[in-house]
Amino acid sequence: VGFLSMAPAPSSPHSRRMIHVSAASSSAVHSSTRLFLDSACRDAIRAYLPAGTFYGVTTNPLILERDQGKCTLEYVSNLRDELAMMPCEELQVQAWGETAKDMHECGLRLADLATDGIRIVVKVPATRQGFEACRLLIHDGVPVTVTAVYNPQQVLAALAVGAEYAAPYLGRMNDAGRDGFGNIVDMQSIVESSDGDTRILVASLRSARELASLAAEGCDTFTFSPAVAEELFTDPLTMTASADFEAAAKRIGG
């Protein structure tokens, strides 16, 4: 059957673990839309998550390196604890390791950091080793994001293995000369035509306008940088109107 075989994985002491689902009701959980902040920067997290528009936070080793983080359980645990004090449902962390076995074992340790307040989703790359680790983690009850997706065929593989998310990189596809927008629209169509529950988690967005354009095509799950988050909340006309409202309130205040 090949690397997408759904044959039962070897039993493990972690087998069929309980998936933690947040009981928090203050974040954006009543909409099908899910927005994630793609950052481990504590200042950015403290600035944007209180707005209540973000479902969670996504990271990977490159983001952790950029934001002075570490690929350690201690660091991830501390980040989880900070998120638990905010409106946040989910933290996505990429398993590290060169083999499927390494990623599986790392993913299990990361998944054990989930709490009743913060759900942990383990990310693995869309490689053969990554899909094998994905199958093993799903067998153990761990939710998984297949990341670094660059073509619609990889979404089919993510659907077949039962991944919760497939994360295509819009900006990087465009940088490589591919039609990133068209590919992601095709990926969304594949998911909508299937009977699976995989979500297309659009990553590597360079502007809020790209987010809105893909949302108009049916995409509803996005992760983006603090810079794009700032665009989401800042429009010159809105800022002017807000200032005018406040000025009027002061003029007619008691």
Coordinates of C-alpha atoms in Angstrom, one line a residue:
V1 CA 0.0 0.0 0.0
G2 CA 3.0 2.3 0.5
F3 CA 3.7 5.0 3.0
L4 CA 0.0 6.0 3.4
S5 CA -0.9 2.6 4.7
M6 CA -3.4 2.8 7.5
A7 CA -2.3 -0.5 9.0
P8 CA -2.3 -0.4 12.9
A9 CA 0.8 1.1 14.4
P10 CA 2.8 -0.8 17.0
S11 CA 1.3 -0.5 20.4
S12 CA 2.9 1.9 22.8
P13 CA 2.4 3.1 26.4
H14 CA 1.0 6.3 24.9
S15 CA -1.5 4.5 22.7
R16 CA -5.0 6.1 22.4
R17 CA -4.2 9.0 24.7
M18 CA -6.9 11.5 25.6
I19 CA -6.8 14.5 23.4
H20 CA -7.1 17.6 25.5
V21 CA -9.7 20.1 24.3
S22 CA -9.8 23.6 25.8
A23 CA -12.7 24.6 27.9
A24 CA -12.0 28.3 27.4
S25 CA -14.9 30.2 25.9
S26 CA -13.3 33.6 25.5
S27 CA -11.5 33.0 22.2
A28 CA -12.9 32.7 18.7
V29 CA -14.4 29.3 19.0
H30 CA -18.0 29.9 17.8
S31 CA -16.9 30.5 14.2
S32 CA -15.7 28.0 11.6
T33 CA -12.9 30.5 10.9
R34 CA -9.6 29.8 12.7
L35 CA -6.9 32.4 12.8
F36 CA -3.4 31.6 14.3
L37 CA -0.6 33.9 15.2
D38 CA 2.6 32.5 13.6
S39 CA 5.0 33.6 16.3
A40 CA 6.8 32.7 19.5
C41 CA 7.5 36.3 20.3
R42 CA 6.1 37.0 23.8
D43 CA 5.6 40.7 23.1
A44 CA 3.6 39.9 20.0
I45 CA 1.6 37.2 21.7
R46 CA 0.7 39.7 24.6
A47 CA -0.2 42.4 22.1
Y48 CA -2.5 40.4 19.8
L49 CA -4.1 37.4 21.5
P50 CA -6.1 39.5 24.0
A51 CA -8.2 40.7 21.0
G52 CA -9.9 37.3 21.1
T53 CA -9.7 36.8 17.3
F54 CA -7.0 34.2 17.4
Y55 CA -7.7 30.5 17.9
G56 CA -4.1 29.8 18.8
V57 CA -0.4 30.1 18.1
T58 CA 1.7 28.2 15.6
T59 CA 5.5 27.7 15.7
N60 CA 8.3 25.8 14.0
P61 CA 12.0 25.5 14.7
L62 CA 12.8 28.5 12.4
I63 CA 10.2 30.7 14.2
L64 CA 11.6 29.6 17.5
E65 CA 15.1 30.4 16.4
R66 CA 14.0 33.8 15.1
D67 CA 12.2 34.7 18.3
Q68 CA 15.0 33.5 20.6
G69 CA 13.2 30.3 21.6
K70 CA 14.4 26.8 21.9
C71 CA 13.4 23.3 20.7
T72 CA 13.1 22.0 24.2
L73 CA 10.1 20.7 26.2
E74 CA 10.9 23.2 28.9
Y75 CA 10.6 26.1 26.5
V76 CA 7.3 24.8 25.0
S77 CA 5.9 24.2 28.4
N78 CA 6.7 27.8 29.4
L79 CA 5.1 29.1 26.2
R80 CA 2.0 27.0 26.9
D81 CA 1.7 28.4 30.4
E82 CA 1.8 32.0 29.1
L83 CA -0.9 31.2 26.5
A84 CA -3.1 29.6 29.2
M85 CA -3.5 33.1 30.6
M86 CA -5.0 34.4 27.4
P87 CA -7.9 33.6 25.0
C88 CA -6.1 30.7 23.3
E89 CA -7.3 27.2 22.4
E90 CA -4.4 25.7 20.6
L91 CA -0.6 25.6 20.4
Q92 CA 1.0 24.0 17.3
V93 CA 4.6 22.8 17.8
Q94 CA 6.7 21.0 15.2
A95 CA 8.3 17.7 16.2
W96 CA 12.1 17.6 15.7
G97 CA 14.1 14.6 14.5
E98 CA 15.4 13.2 11.2
T99 CA 13.5 9.9 11.2
A100 CA 9.9 8.9 11.6
K101 CA 10.8 7.2 14.9
D102 CA 12.5 10.4 16.2
M103 CA 9.5 12.6 15.2
H104 CA 7.0 10.2 16.7
E105 CA 8.8 10.0 20.0
C106 CA 9.3 13.8 20.1
G107 CA 5.6 14.3 19.1
L108 CA 4.5 12.1 22.0
R109 CA 6.5 14.2 24.5
L110 CA 5.1 17.4 23.0
A111 CA 1.5 16.1 23.1
D112 CA 2.0 15.3 26.8
L113 CA 2.3 19.0 27.4
A114 CA -1.4 19.5 26.6
T115 CA -3.7 20.7 29.4
D116 CA -7.4 21.2 29.8
G117 CA -6.8 24.8 28.8
I118 CA -4.4 24.5 25.8
R119 CA -4.6 21.8 23.2
I120 CA -1.3 20.8 21.6
V121 CA -1.1 19.9 17.9
V122 CA 2.1 18.3 16.6
K123 CA 3.4 19.4 13.3
V124 CA 5.4 17.1 10.9
P125 CA 6.8 17.9 7.4
A126 CA 5.1 16.5 4.3
T127 CA 7.9 14.0 3.6
R128 CA 7.7 10.2 3.6
Q129 CA 9.2 10.1 7.1
G130 CA 6.8 12.9 8.2
F131 CA 3.8 11.0 7.0
E132 CA 4.9 7.8 8.8
A133 CA 5.3 9.8 12.0
C134 CA 1.9 11.4 11.4
R135 CA 0.3 7.9 11.1
L136 CA 1.9 6.8 14.3
L137 CA 0.9 9.9 16.2
I138 CA -2.7 9.8 15.0
H139 CA -2.8 6.2 16.1
D140 CA -1.7 7.4 19.6
G141 CA -4.5 10.0 19.7
V142 CA -2.4 13.0 18.9
P143 CA -3.7 15.7 16.5
V144 CA -1.3 16.4 13.7
T145 CA -0.6 19.2 11.2
V146 CA 1.2 18.2 8.0
T147 CA 3.3 21.2 7.2
A148 CA 5.5 22.5 4.4
V149 CA 2.8 21.6 1.8
Y150 CA 3.6 22.8 -1.7
N151 CA 1.2 21.0 -4.0
P152 CA -2.4 19.6 -4.0
Q153 CA -1.1 16.0 -4.1
Q154 CA 0.3 16.4 -0.6
V155 CA -3.2 17.4 0.6
L156 CA -4.5 14.1 -0.7
A157 CA -1.9 12.4 1.3
A158 CA -2.8 14.4 4.4
L159 CA -6.4 13.5 3.9
A160 CA -5.6 9.8 3.5
V161 CA -3.6 9.6 6.7
G162 CA -6.1 11.6 8.7
A163 CA -4.2 14.8 9.5
E164 CA -6.2 17.5 11.3
Y165 CA -4.5 20.2 9.2
A166 CA -2.5 20.5 6.0
A167 CA -0.4 23.7 5.9
P168 CA 0.6 25.1 2.5
Y169 CA 3.1 28.0 2.3
L170 CA 1.6 30.7 0.0
G171 CA 4.5 33.1 0.0
R172 CA 7.1 30.5 -0.5
M173 CA 5.2 28.9 -3.4
N174 CA 5.0 32.3 -5.1
D175 CA 8.7 32.9 -4.4
A176 CA 9.5 29.6 -6.2
G177 CA 7.5 30.7 -9.3
R178 CA 4.5 28.6 -8.6
D179 CA 0.9 29.8 -8.6
G180 CA 0.5 29.8 -4.8
F181 CA -3.0 31.3 -4.8
G182 CA -4.3 28.8 -7.5
N183 CA -2.7 25.8 -5.7
I184 CA -4.3 26.7 -2.4
V185 CA -7.7 27.2 -4.0
D186 CA -7.3 23.7 -5.5
M187 CA -6.3 22.3 -2.1
Q188 CA -9.4 23.8 -0.5
S189 CA -11.6 22.3 -3.2
I190 CA -10.0 18.9 -2.6
V191 CA -10.8 19.1 1.1
E192 CA -14.3 20.3 0.5
S193 CA -14.9 17.5 -2.0
S194 CA -13.8 14.8 0.5
D195 CA -15.5 13.3 3.5
G196 CA -12.4 14.0 5.7
D197 CA -12.0 16.6 8.4
T198 CA -8.6 18.0 7.3
R199 CA -8.4 21.8 7.3
I200 CA -6.2 23.8 5.0
L201 CA -4.1 25.9 7.3
V202 CA -2.7 28.6 5.0
A203 CA 0.7 29.8 6.1
S204 CA 3.4 32.1 4.7
L205 CA 1.0 35.0 4.1
R206 CA 2.6 38.3 3.3
S207 CA -0.4 40.6 3.7
A208 CA -3.9 40.8 5.1
R209 CA -5.2 41.3 1.6
E210 CA -4.0 37.8 0.7
L211 CA -5.8 36.4 3.6
A212 CA -9.1 38.1 2.6
S213 CA -8.8 37.0 -1.0
L214 CA -8.3 33.4 0.0
A215 CA -11.2 33.7 2.5
A216 CA -13.4 34.8 -0.4
E217 CA -12.5 31.5 -2.1
G218 CA -13.6 29.4 0.8
C219 CA -10.5 29.1 2.9
D220 CA -11.2 29.6 6.6
T221 CA -8.0 28.7 8.5
F222 CA -4.9 30.9 8.4
T223 CA -1.7 31.5 10.3
F224 CA 0.3 34.7 9.9
S225 CA 3.0 36.9 11.4
P226 CA 2.5 39.8 13.8
A227 CA 3.1 42.2 10.9
V228 CA 0.1 40.8 9.0
A229 CA -1.9 40.8 12.3
E230 CA -1.2 44.5 12.6
E231 CA -2.7 45.0 9.1
L232 CA -5.7 43.1 10.2
F233 CA -6.4 45.6 13.0
T234 CA -5.2 48.8 11.4
D235 CA -6.9 50.7 8.6
P236 CA -6.3 54.5 8.3
L237 CA -10.0 55.3 7.9
T238 CA -10.9 53.2 10.9
M239 CA -8.2 54.8 13.0
T240 CA -9.5 58.3 12.0
A241 CA -13.1 57.3 12.8
S242 CA -12.0 55.9 16.2
A243 CA -10.2 59.2 17.0
D244 CA -13.2 61.2 15.9
F245 CA -15.5 59.2 18.1
E246 CA -13.2 59.7 21.1
A247 CA -12.9 63.4 20.5
A248 CA -16.7 63.8 20.3
A249 CA -17.1 61.8 23.5
K250 CA -14.7 64.2 25.3
R251 CA -16.5 67.3 23.9
I252 CA -19.9 66.2 25.1
G253 CA -18.8 64.4 28.3
G254 CA -20.2 65.5 31.6

